[in-house]
Short mmCIF file of C-alpha atoms in Angstrom, two decimals:
data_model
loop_
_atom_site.label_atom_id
_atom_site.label_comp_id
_atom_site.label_asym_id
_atom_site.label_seq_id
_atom_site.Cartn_x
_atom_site.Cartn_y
_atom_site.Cartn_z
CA UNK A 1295 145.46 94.63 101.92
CA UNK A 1296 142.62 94.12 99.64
CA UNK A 1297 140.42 92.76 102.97
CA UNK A 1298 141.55 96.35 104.53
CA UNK A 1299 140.34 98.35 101.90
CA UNK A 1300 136.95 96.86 101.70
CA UNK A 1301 136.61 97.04 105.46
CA UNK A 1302 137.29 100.93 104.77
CA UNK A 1303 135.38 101.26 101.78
CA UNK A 1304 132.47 99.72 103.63
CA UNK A 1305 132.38 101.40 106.93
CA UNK A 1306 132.25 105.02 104.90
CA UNK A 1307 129.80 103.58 102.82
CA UNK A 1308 127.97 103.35 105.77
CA UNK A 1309 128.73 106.26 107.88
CA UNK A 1310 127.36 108.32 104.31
CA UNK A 1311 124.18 106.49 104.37
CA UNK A 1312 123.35 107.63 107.55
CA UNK A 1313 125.08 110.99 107.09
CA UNK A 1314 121.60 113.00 107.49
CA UNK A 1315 119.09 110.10 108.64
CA UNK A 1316 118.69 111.10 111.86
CA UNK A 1317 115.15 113.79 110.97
CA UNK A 1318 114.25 113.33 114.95
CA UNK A 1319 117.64 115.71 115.90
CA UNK A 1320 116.84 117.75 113.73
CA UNK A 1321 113.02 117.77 113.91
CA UNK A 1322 112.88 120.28 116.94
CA UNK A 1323 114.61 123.04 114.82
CA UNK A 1324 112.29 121.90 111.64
CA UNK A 1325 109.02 122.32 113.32
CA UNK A 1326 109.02 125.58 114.39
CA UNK A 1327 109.44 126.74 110.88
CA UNK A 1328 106.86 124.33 109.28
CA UNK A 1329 104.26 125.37 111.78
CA UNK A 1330 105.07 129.09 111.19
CA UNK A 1331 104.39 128.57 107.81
CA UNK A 1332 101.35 126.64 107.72
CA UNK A 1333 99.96 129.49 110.20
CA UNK A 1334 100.62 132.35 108.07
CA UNK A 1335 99.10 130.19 104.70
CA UNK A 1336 95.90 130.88 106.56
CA UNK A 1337 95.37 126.81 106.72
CA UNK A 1338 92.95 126.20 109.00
CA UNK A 1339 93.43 122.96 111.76
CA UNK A 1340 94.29 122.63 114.82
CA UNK A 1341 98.69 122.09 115.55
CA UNK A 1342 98.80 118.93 117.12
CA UNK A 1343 102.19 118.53 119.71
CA UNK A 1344 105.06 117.82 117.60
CA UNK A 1345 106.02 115.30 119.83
CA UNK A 1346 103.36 112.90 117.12
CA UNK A 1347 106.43 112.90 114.60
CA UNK A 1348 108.44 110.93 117.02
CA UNK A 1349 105.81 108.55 118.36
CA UNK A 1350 104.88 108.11 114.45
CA UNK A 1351 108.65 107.69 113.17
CA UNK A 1352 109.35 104.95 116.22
CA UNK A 1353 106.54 103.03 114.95
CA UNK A 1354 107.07 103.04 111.37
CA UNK A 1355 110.99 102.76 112.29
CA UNK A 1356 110.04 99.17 114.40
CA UNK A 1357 107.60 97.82 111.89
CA UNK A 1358 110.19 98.79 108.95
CA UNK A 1359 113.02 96.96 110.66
CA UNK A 1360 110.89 94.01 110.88
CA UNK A 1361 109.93 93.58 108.01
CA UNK A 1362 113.40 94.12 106.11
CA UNK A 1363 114.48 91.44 108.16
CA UNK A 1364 111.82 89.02 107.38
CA UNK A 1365 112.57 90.23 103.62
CA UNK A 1366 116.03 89.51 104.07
CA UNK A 1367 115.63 85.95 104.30
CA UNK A 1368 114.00 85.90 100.57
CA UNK A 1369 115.34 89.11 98.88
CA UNK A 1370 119.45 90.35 98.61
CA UNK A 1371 120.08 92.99 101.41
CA UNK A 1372 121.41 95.26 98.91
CA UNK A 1373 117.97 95.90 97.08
CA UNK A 1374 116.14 96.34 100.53
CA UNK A 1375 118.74 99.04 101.56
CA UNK A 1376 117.79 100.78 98.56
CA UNK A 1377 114.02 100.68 98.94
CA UNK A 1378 114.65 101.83 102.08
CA UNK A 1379 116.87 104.82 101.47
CA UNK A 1380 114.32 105.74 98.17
CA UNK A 1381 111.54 105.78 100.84
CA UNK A 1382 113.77 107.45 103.67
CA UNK A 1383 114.72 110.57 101.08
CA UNK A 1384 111.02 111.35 100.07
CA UNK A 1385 110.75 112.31 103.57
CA UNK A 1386 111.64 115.78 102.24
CA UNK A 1387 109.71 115.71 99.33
CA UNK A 1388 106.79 114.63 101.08
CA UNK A 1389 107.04 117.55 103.81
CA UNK A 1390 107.37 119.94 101.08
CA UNK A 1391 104.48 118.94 99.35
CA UNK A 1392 102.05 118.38 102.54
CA UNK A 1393 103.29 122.63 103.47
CA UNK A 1394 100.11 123.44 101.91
CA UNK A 1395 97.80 120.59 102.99
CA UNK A 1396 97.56 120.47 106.62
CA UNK A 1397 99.64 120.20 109.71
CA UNK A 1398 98.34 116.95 111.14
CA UNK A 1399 98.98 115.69 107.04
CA UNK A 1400 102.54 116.74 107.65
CA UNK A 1401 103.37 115.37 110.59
CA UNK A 1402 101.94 112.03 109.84
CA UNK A 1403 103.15 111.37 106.38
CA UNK A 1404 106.40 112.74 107.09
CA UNK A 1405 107.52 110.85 109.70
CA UNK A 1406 106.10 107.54 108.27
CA UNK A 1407 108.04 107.96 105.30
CA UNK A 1408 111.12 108.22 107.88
CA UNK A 1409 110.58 105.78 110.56
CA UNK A 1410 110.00 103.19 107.94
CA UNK A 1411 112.75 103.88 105.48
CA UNK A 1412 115.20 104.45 107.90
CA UNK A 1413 114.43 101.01 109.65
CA UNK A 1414 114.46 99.08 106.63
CA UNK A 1415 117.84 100.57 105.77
CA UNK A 1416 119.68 101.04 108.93
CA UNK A 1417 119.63 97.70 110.71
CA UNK A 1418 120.63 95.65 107.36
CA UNK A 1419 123.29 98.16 106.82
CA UNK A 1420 124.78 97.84 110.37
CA UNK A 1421 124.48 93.82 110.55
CA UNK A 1422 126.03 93.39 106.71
CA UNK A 1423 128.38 96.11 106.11
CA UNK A 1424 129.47 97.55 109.42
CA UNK A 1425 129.37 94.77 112.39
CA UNK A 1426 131.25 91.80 110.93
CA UNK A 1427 134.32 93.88 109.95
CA UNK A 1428 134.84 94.57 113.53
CA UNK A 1429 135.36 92.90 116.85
CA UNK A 1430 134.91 96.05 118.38
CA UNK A 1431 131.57 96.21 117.88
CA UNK A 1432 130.79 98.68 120.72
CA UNK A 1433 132.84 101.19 119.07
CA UNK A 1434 132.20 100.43 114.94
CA UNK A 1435 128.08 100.33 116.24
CA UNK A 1436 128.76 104.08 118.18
CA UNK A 1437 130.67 105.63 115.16
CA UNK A 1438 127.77 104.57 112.50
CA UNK A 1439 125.24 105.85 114.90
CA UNK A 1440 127.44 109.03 115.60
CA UNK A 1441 127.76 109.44 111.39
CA UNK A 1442 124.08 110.78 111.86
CA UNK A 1443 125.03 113.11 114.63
CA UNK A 1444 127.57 114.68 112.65
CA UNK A 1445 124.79 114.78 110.15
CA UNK A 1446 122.14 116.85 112.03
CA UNK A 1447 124.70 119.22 113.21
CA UNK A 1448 124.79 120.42 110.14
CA UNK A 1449 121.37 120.41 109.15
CA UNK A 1450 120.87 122.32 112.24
CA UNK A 1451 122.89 124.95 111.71
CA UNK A 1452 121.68 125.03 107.72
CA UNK A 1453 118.41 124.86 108.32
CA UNK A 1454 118.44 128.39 110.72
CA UNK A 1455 121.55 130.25 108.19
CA UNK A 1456 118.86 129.37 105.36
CA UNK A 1457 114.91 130.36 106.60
CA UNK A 1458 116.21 132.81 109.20
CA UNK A 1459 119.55 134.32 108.63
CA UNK A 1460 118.56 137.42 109.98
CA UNK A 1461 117.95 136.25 113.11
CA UNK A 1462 114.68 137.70 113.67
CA UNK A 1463 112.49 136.54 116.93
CA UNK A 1464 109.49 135.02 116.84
CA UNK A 1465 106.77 136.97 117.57
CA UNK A 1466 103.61 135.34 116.88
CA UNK A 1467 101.84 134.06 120.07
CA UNK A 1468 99.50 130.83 119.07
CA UNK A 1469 98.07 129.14 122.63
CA UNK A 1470 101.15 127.79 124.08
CA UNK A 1471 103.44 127.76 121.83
CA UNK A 1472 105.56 130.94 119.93
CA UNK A 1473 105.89 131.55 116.22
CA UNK A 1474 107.42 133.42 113.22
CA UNK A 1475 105.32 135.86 111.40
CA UNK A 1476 107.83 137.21 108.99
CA UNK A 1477 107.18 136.54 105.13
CA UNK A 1478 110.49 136.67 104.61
CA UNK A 1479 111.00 133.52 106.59
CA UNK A 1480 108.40 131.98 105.76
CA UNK A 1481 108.74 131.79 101.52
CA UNK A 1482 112.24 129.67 102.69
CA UNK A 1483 110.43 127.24 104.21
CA UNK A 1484 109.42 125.17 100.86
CA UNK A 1485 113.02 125.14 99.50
CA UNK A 1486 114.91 124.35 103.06
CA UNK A 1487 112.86 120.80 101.86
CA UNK A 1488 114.70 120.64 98.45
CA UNK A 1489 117.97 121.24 99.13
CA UNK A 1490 117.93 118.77 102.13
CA UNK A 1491 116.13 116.39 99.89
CA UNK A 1492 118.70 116.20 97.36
CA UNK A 1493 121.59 116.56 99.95
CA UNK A 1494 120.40 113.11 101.78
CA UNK A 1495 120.04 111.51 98.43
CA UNK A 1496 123.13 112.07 96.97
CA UNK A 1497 125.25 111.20 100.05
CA UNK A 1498 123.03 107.57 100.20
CA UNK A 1499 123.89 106.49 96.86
CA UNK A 1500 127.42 107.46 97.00
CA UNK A 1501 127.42 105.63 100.60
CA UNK A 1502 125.62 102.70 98.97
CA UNK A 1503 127.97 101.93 96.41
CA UNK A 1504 130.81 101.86 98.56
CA UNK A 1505 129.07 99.21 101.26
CA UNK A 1506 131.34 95.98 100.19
CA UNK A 1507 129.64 93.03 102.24
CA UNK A 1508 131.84 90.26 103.84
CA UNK A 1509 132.26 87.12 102.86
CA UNK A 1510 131.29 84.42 105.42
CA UNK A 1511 133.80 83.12 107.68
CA UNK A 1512 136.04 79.98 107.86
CA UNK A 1513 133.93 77.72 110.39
CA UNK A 1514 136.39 77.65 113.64
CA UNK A 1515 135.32 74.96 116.04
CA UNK A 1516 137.21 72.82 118.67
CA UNK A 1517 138.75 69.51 117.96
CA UNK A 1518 136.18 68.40 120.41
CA UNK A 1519 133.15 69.59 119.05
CA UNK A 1520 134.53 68.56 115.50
CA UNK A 1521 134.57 64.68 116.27
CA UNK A 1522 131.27 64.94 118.55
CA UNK A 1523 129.24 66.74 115.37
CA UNK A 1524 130.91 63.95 112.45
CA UNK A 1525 128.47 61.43 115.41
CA UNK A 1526 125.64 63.58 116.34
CA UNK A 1527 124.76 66.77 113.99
CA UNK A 1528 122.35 68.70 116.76
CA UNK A 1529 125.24 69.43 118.79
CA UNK A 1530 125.70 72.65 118.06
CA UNK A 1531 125.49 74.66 121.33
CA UNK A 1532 129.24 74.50 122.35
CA UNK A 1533 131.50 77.56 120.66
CA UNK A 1534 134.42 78.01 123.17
CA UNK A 1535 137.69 78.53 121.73
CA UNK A 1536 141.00 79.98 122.81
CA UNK A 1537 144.23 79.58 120.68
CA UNK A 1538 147.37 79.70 122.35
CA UNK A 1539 150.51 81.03 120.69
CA UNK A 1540 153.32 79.98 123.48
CA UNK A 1541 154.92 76.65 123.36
CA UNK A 1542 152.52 75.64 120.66
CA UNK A 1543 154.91 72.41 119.42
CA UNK A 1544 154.62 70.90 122.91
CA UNK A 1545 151.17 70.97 123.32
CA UNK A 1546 148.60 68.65 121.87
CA UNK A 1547 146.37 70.47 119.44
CA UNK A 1548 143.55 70.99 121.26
CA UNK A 1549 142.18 73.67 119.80
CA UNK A 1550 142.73 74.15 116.02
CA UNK A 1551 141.89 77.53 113.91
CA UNK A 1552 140.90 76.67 110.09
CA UNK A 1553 140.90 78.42 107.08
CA UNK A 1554 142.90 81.38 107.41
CA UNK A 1555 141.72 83.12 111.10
CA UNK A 1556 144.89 84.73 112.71
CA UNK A 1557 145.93 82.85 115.53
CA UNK A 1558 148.46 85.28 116.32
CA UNK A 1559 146.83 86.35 119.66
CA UNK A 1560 145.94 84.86 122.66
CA UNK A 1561 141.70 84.67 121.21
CA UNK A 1562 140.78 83.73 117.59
CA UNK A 1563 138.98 86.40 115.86
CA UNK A 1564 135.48 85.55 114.59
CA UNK A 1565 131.93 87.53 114.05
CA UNK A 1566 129.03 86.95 115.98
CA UNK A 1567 127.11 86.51 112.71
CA UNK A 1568 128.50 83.42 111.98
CA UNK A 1569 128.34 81.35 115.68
CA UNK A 1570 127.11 78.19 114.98
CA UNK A 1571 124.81 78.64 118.29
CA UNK A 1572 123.05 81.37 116.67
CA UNK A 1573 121.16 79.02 113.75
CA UNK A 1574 118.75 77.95 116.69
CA UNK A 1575 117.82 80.94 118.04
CA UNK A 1576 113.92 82.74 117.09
CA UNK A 1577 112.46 86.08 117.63
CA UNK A 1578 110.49 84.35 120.44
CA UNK A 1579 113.49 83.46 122.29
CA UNK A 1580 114.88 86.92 122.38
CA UNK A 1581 111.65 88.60 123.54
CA UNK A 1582 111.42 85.72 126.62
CA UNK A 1583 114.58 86.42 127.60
CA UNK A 1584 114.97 88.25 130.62
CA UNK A 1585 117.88 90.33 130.12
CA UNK A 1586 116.29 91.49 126.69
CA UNK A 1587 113.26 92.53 128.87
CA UNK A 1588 115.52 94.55 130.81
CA UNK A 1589 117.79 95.99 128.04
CA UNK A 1590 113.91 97.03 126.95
CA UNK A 1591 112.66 98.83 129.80
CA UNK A 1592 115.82 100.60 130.14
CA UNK A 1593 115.95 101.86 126.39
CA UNK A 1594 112.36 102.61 127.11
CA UNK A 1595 112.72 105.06 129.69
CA UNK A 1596 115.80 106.67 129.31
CA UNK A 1597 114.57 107.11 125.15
CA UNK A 1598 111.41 109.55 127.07
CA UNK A 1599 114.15 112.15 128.33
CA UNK A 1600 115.40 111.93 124.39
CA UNK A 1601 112.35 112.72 122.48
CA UNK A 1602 111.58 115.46 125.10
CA UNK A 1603 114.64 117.05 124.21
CA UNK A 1604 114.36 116.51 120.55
CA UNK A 1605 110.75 117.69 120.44
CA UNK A 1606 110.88 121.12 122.67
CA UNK A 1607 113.80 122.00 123.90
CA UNK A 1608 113.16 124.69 121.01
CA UNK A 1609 109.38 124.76 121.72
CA UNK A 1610 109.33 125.37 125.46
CA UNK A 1611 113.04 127.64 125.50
CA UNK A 1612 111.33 130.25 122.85
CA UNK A 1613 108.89 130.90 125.53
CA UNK A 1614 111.80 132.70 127.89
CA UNK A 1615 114.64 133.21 125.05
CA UNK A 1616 113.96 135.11 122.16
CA UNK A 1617 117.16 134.59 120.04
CA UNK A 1618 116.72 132.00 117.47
CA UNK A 1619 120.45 131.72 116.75
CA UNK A 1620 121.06 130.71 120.11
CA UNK A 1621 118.60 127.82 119.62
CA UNK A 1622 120.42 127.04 116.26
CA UNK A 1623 124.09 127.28 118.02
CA UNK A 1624 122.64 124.58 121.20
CA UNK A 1625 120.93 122.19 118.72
CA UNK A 1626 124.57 121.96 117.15
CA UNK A 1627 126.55 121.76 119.88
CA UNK A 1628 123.76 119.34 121.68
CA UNK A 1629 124.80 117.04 118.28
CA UNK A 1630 128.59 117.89 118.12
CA UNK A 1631 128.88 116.48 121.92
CA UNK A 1632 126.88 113.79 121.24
CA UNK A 1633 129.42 112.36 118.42
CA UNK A 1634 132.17 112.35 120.90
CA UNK A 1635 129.83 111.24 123.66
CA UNK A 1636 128.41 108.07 121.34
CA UNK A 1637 132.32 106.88 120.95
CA UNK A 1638 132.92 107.07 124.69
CA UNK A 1639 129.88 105.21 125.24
CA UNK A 1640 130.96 102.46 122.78
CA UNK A 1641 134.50 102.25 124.17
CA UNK A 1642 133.73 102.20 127.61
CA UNK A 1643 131.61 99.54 126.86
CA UNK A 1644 133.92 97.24 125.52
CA UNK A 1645 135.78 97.88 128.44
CA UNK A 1646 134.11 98.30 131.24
CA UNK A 1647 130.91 96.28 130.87
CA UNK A 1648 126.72 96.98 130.13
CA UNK A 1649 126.08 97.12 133.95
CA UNK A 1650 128.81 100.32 134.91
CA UNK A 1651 127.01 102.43 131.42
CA UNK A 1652 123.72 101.42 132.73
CA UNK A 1653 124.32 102.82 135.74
CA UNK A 1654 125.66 106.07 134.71
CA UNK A 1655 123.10 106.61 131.66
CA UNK A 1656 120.53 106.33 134.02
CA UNK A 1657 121.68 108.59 136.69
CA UNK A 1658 122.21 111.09 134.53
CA UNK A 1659 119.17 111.18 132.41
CA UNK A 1660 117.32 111.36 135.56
CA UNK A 1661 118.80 113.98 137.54
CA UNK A 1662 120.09 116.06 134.54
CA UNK A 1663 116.17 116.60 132.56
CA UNK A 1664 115.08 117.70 136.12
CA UNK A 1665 116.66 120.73 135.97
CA UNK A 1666 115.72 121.57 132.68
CA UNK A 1667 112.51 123.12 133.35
CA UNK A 1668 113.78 125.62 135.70
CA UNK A 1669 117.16 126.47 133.99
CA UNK A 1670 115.41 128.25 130.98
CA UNK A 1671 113.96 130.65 133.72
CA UNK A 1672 116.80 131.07 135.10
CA UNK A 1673 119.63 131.59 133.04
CA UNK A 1674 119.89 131.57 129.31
CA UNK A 1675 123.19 130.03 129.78
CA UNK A 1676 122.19 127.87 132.41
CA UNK A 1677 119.90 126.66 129.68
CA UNK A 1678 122.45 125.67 127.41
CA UNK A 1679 124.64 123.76 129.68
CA UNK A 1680 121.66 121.26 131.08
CA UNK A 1681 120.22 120.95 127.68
CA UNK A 1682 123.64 119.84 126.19
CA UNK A 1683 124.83 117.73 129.07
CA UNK A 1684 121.36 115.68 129.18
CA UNK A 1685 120.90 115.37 125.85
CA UNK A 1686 124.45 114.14 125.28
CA UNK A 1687 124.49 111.42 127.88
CA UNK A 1688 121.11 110.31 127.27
CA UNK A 1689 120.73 109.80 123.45
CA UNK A 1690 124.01 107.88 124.42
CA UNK A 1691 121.34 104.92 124.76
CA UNK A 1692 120.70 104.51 120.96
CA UNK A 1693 124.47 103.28 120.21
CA UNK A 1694 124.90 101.94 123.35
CA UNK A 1695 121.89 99.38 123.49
CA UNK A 1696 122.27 98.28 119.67
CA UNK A 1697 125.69 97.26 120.91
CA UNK A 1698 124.87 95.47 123.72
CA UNK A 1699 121.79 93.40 121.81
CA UNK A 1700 124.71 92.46 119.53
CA UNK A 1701 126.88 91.21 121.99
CA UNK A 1702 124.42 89.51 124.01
CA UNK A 1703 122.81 88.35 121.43
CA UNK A 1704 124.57 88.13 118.13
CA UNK A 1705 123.32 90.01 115.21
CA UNK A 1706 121.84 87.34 113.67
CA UNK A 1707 118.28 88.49 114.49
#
């Protein structure tokens, strides 16, 4: 019972520290209003493409990650998380503060400050506190990722109640792009960065002091492997294991479960984490590994039809729909859908395989974000059925390739 609570206590520990850390779902609706205000500040400087934020946070997410890991091997996971979610909350501070500086200033401290707090945090948090609860790891690595979701839908729909409850249309042409004018709006813009601020701290901390890490694992090896390691200590590349529960007194113990693993069905329980086979393994191995290569190139390209989404399906629809609730409304269902979509994902990929998602992530992505360009011409609702579908299958591919890296790989590295 005690183990059960800690797994619980844990894995809501988690899902709160990445309630709202998820800025690039959110970003899209966030822009709009940052550039609106900048314009009417009179600050001079030309808007770069939003689309810099994400190309920014994905770098400073990547380098983060690495180097909490490489951390990890000399400082306690626990004070690296914290760093990380410090870092990850001055996001908003640092937005509200860089209002009155300039717009390239903005975009590039802002989303430093997120793509490297968030990776610092979020992969220690999954491999420590969420992962080796579960053997399910498809669906515990969906539902942490789908805690941010939930997050953003909420953000969404505060972020438009708050600056713009009025609903008023933009109506300030600038080159390509379409902006408020409103004063109104824009004096809302500074605190929208407080409230959030304070919001994403105070759910991390709580989160953070209810991550309970697991102990490590009674070592479960064969009989086999037992009496070949007492003779030769490098074997360690054999971890096969099955423990039948039928007619166990007339069998010969082949296969014996220590410490206190339940043996109860047909497949001893044990975490990836702790595989014996996993001490060997570098960095440099994964990267020359051909099926990391190709988990790669698919995250790569399916990732593009994501950050389009995130960055202007706001941008571009303004253009041909002036209602700026309706934006507000498909941001949060785009995010609602994609909860329930991440948990699919995650099942069906315990069951069904990588190869079968691949398949359908990629045939969706690819015929769905055709049609997006068209159907804001066409039909406001039109508009908001392609937007939701292809954004809900395709940022799919966040949960779904963590999971698959795990189980291919172990979590280890």
């Amino acid at each position: 019972m005690h183990t059960k609570l800690q797994k619980v206590s844990s894995i809501t520990g988690a899902l709160l520290v990445n309630f709202l850390s998820r800025p690039t779902i959110y970003w899209g609706n966030m822009a709009t209003y940052m550039m609106s205000y900048h314009v009417l500040q009179g600050h001079s400087g030309r808007l770069i493409s939003t689309s810099w934020f994400l190309f920014i946070y994905d770098s400073g997410w990547t380098m983060g990650a690495f180097c909490a890991f490489e951390m990890a091997r000399h400082l306690k996971p626990r004070y690296l998380i914290v760093a990380g979610i410090v870092m990850f909350s001055s996001f908003f501070l640092v937005g509200d503060l860089c209002l009155d500086i300039s717009w390239t200033a903005n975009v590039i401290l802002t989303s430093i400050t997120a793509g490297v707090g968030l990776g610092t945090f979020e992969g220690l948090v999954l491999q420590y506190y969420v992962v080796v609860w579960s053997e399910n790891k498809g669906f515990v690595t969906s539902l942490f990722h789908s805690s941010s979701s939930a997050g953003a839908a909420i953000v969404n729909q505060f972020i438009t109640w708050w600056v713009n409850p009025q609903n008023v249309p933009p109506e300030l042409n600038l080159d390509e792009i379409v902006l408020f004018s409103s004063d109104e709006i824009n004096n809302r813009v500074p605190s929208m960065f407080l409230i959030l601020g304070g919001a994403s701290i105070v759910f991390q901390l709580i989160g953070f002091c209810l991550l309970r890490e697991r102990q490590s694992l009674p070592t479960v090896i064969s009989l086999d492997e037992k009496n070949a390691t007492s003779e030769n200590d490098k074997n360690y590349n054999t971890f096969e294991l099955e423990c039948e529960n039928e007619d166990a007194s007339n069998q010969q113990p082949n296969n014996i479960c220590n410490g206190e693993t339940d043996c109860a069905s047909q497949k001893c329980n044990y975490s990836t984490e702790y595989h014996k086979e996993e001490k060997d393994k570098t960095i440099l191995m994964l990267l020359c590994s051909r099926d990391f290569q190709k988990l790669s190139f698919v995250y790569f390209c399916i990732t593009q039809c994501v950050e389009v989404l995130q960055s202007f399906f706001k941008v571009y629809g303004s253009i041909w729909i002036k209602d700026d609730h309706f934006f507000s409304s498909l941001g949060t269902v785009m995010v609602l859908l994609t909860i329930v979509t991440n948990v699919i994902i995650g099942a069906c990929l315990d069951r069904f395989g990588q190869k079968l998602c691949f398949v359908v992530l990629c045939a969706s992505s690819s015929s769905l974000v055709l049609l997006m360009y068209f159907s804001a011409i066409l039909n406001q609702s039109l508009y908001f059925v392609v937007t939701v579908l292809t954004f809900t299958l395709t940022s799919g591919i966040h949960s779904f390739i963590t999971a698959a890296v795990i189980i291919d790989f172990g979590n280890k590295i």
